PDB file of C-alpha atoms in Angstrom:
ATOM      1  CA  UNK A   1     195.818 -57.318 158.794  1.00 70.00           C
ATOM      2  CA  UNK A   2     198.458 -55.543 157.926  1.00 89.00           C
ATOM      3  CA  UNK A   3     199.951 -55.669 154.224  1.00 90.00           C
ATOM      4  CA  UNK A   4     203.509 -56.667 155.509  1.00 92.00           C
ATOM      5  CA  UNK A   5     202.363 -59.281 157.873  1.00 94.00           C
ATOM      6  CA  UNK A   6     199.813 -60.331 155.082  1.00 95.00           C
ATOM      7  CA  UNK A   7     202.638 -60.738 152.355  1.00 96.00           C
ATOM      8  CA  UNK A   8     205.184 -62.393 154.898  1.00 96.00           C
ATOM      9  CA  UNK A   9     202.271 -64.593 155.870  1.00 97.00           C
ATOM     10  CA  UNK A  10     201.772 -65.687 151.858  1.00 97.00           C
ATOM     11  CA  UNK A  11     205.207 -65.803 151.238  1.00 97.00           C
ATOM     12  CA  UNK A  12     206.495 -68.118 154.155  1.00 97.00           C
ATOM     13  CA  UNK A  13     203.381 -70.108 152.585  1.00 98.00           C
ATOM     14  CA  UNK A  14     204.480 -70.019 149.506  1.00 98.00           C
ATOM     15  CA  UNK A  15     207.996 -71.296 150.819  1.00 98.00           C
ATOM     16  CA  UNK A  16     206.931 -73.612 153.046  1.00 98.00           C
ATOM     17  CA  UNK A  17     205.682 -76.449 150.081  1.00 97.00           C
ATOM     18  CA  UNK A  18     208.560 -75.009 147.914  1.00 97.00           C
ATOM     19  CA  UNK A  19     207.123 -72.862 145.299  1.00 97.00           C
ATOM     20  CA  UNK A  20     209.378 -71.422 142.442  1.00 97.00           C
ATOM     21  CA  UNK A  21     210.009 -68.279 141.682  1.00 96.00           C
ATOM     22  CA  UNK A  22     208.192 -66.274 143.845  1.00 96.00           C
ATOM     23  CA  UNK A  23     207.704 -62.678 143.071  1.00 95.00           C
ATOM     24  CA  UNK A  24     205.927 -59.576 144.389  1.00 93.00           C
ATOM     25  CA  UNK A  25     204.000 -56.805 142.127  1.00 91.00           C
ATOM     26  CA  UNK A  26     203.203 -53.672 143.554  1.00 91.00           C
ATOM     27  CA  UNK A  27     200.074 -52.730 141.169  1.00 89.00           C
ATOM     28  CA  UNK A  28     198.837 -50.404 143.609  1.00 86.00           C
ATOM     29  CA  UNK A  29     199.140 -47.662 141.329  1.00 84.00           C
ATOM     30  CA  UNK A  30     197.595 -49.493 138.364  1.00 84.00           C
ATOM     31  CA  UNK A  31     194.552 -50.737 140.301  1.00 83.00           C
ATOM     32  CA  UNK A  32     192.327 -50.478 142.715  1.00 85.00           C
ATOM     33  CA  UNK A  33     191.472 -54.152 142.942  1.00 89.00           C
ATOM     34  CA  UNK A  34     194.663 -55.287 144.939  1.00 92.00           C
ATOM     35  CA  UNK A  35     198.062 -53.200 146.239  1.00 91.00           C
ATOM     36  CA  UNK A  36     199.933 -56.718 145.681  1.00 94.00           C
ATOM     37  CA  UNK A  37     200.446 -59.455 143.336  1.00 94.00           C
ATOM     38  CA  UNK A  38     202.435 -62.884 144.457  1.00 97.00           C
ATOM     39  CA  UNK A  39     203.339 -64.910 141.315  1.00 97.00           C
ATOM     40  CA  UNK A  40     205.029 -68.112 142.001  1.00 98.00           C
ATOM     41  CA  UNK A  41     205.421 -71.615 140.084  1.00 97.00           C
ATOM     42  CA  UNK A  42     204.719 -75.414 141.191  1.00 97.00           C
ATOM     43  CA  UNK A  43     205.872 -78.472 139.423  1.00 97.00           C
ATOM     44  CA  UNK A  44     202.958 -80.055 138.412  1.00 96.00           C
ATOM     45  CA  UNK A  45     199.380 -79.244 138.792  1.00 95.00           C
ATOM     46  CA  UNK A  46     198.978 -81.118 141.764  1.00 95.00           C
ATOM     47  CA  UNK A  47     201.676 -79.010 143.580  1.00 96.00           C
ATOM     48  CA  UNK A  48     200.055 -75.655 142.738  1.00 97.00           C
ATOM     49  CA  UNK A  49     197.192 -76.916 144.131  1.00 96.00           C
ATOM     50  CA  UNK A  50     198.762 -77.767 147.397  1.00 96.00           C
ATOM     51  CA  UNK A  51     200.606 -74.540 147.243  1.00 97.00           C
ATOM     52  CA  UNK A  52     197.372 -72.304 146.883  1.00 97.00           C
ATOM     53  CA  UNK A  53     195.556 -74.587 149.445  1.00 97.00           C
ATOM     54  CA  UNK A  54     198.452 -74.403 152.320  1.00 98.00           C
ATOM     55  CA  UNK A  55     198.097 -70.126 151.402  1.00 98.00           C
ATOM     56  CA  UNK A  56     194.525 -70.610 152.127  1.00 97.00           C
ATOM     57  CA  UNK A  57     195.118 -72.487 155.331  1.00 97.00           C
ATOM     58  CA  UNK A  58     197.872 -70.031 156.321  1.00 97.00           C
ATOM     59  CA  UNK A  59     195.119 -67.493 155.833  1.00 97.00           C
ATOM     60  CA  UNK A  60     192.701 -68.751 157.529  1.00 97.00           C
ATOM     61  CA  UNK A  61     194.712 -70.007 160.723  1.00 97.00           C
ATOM     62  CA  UNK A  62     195.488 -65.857 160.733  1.00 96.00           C
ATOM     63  CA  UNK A  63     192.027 -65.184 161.180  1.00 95.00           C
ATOM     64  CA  UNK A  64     191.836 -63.971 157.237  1.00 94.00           C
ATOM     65  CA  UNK A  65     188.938 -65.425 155.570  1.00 93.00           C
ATOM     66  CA  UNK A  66     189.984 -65.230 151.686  1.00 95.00           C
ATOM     67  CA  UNK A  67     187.620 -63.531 149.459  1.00 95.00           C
ATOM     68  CA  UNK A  68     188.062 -66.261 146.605  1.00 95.00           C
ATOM     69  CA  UNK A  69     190.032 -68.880 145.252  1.00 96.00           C
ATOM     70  CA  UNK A  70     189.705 -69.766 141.642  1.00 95.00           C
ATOM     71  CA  UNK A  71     191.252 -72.881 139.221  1.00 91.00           C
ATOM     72  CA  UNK A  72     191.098 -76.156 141.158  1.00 80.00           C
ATOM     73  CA  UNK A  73     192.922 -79.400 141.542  1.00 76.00           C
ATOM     74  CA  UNK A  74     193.817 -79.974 137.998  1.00 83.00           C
ATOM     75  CA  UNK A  75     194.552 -76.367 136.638  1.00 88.00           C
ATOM     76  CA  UNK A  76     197.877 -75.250 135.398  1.00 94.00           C
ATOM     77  CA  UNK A  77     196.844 -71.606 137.265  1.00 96.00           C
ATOM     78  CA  UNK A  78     195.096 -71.013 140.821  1.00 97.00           C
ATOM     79  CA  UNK A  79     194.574 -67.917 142.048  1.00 97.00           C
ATOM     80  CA  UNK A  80     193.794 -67.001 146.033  1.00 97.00           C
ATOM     81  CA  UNK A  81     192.384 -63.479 146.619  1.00 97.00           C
ATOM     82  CA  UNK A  82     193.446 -62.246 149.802  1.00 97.00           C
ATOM     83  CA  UNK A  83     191.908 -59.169 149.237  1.00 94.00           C
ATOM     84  CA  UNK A  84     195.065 -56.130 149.494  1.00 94.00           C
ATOM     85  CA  UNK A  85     196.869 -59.385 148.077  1.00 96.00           C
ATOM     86  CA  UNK A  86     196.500 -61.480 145.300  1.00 97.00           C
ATOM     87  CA  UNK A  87     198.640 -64.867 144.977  1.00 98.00           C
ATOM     88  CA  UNK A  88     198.993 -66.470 141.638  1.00 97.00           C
ATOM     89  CA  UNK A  89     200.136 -70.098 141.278  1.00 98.00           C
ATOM     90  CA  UNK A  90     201.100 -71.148 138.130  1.00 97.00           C
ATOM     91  CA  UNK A  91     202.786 -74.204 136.222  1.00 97.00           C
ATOM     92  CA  UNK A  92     205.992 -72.669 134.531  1.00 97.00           C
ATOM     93  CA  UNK A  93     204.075 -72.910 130.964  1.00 96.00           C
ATOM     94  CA  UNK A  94     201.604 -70.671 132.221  1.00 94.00           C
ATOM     95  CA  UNK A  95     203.153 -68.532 133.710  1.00 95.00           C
ATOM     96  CA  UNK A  96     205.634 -68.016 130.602  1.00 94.00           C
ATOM     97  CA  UNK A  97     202.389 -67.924 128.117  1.00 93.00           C
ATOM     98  CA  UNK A  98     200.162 -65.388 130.293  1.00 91.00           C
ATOM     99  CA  UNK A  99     203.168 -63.213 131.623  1.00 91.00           C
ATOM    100  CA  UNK A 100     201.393 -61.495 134.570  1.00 90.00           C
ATOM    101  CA  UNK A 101     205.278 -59.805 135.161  1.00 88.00           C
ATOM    102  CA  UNK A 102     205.361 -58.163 132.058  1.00 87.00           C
ATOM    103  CA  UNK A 103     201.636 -57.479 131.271  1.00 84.00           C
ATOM    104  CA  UNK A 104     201.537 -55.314 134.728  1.00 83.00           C
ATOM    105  CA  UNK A 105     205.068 -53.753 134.384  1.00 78.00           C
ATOM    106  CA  UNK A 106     203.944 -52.388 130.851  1.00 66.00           C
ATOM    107  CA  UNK A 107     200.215 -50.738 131.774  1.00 59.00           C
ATOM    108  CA  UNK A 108     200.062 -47.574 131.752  1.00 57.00           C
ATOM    109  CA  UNK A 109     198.645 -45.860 134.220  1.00 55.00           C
ATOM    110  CA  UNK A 110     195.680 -43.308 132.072  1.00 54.00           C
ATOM    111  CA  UNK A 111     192.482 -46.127 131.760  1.00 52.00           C
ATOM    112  CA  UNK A 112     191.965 -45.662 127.915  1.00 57.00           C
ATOM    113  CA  UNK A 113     195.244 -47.151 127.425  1.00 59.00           C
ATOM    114  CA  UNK A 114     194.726 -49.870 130.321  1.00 59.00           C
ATOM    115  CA  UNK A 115     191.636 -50.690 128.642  1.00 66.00           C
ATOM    116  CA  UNK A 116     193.484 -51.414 125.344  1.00 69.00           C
ATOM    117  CA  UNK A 117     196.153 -52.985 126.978  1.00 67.00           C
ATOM    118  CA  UNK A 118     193.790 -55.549 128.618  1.00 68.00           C
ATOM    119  CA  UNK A 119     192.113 -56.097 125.127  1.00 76.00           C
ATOM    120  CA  UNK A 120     195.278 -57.091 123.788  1.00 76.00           C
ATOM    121  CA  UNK A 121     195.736 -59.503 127.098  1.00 71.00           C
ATOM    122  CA  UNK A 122     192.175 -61.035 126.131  1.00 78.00           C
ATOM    123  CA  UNK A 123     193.536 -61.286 122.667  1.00 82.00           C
ATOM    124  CA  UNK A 124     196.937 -63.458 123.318  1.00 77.00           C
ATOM    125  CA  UNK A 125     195.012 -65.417 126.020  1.00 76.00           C
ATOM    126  CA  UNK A 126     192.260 -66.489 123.384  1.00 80.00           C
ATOM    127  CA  UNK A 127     194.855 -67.069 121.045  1.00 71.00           C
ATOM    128  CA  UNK A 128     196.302 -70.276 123.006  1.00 57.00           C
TER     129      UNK A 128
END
């Protein structure tokens, strides 16, 4: 599938149970992993698990068989890996705390300093 009609696919997801916030990364450049990041916000954990599981439905009524979901139906954080697209669903405390906008918008792109940018990721994260 094509990236476009992947992210527009995600997106209208995303919309459709009325995620917050929704915003697009293009870490292409900084990884190999994924080309795209979603980040969006529910209201409670309940709601970002509805919001990952419609994405995975969406997905999956495509034809796209997601390569993983992880975080469940109480976590504040569920992420759905579409493969060229990964979609992060966060409570707003979350997302404030682990700051996926920032922490991507400020790697560099030589891997010596991505590696001790990541360590200092690990760091904050272990700190809360």
């Amino acid at each position: 599938m094509h990236i476009d009609t992947l992210k527009s696919l995600a997106v209208d997801a995303l919309e459709e149970l009325k995620a917050r916030d929704i915003t697009h990364l293009d870490v292409s450049k900084l990884t190999e992993v994924t080309d795209l990041m979603l980040i969006a916000s529910g209201t409670s954990t309940r709601h970002v698990a509805a919001i990952a599981q419609n994405v995975v439905e969406k997905a999956k009524a495509a034809g796209l068989r997601p390569l993983g979901v992880e975080g469940g139906d109480n976590a504040d954080w569920v992420l759905v890996d579409l493969g060229d697209i990964v979609v992060h669903v966060m409570m707003p405390e979350a997302r404030l705390l682990y700051d996926l906008e920032r922490l991507w918008a400020d790697l560099p792109s030589d891997s010596g300093a991505i590696d001790e940018t990541l360590e200092r990721f690990r760091e904050r994260a272990n700190m809360s």
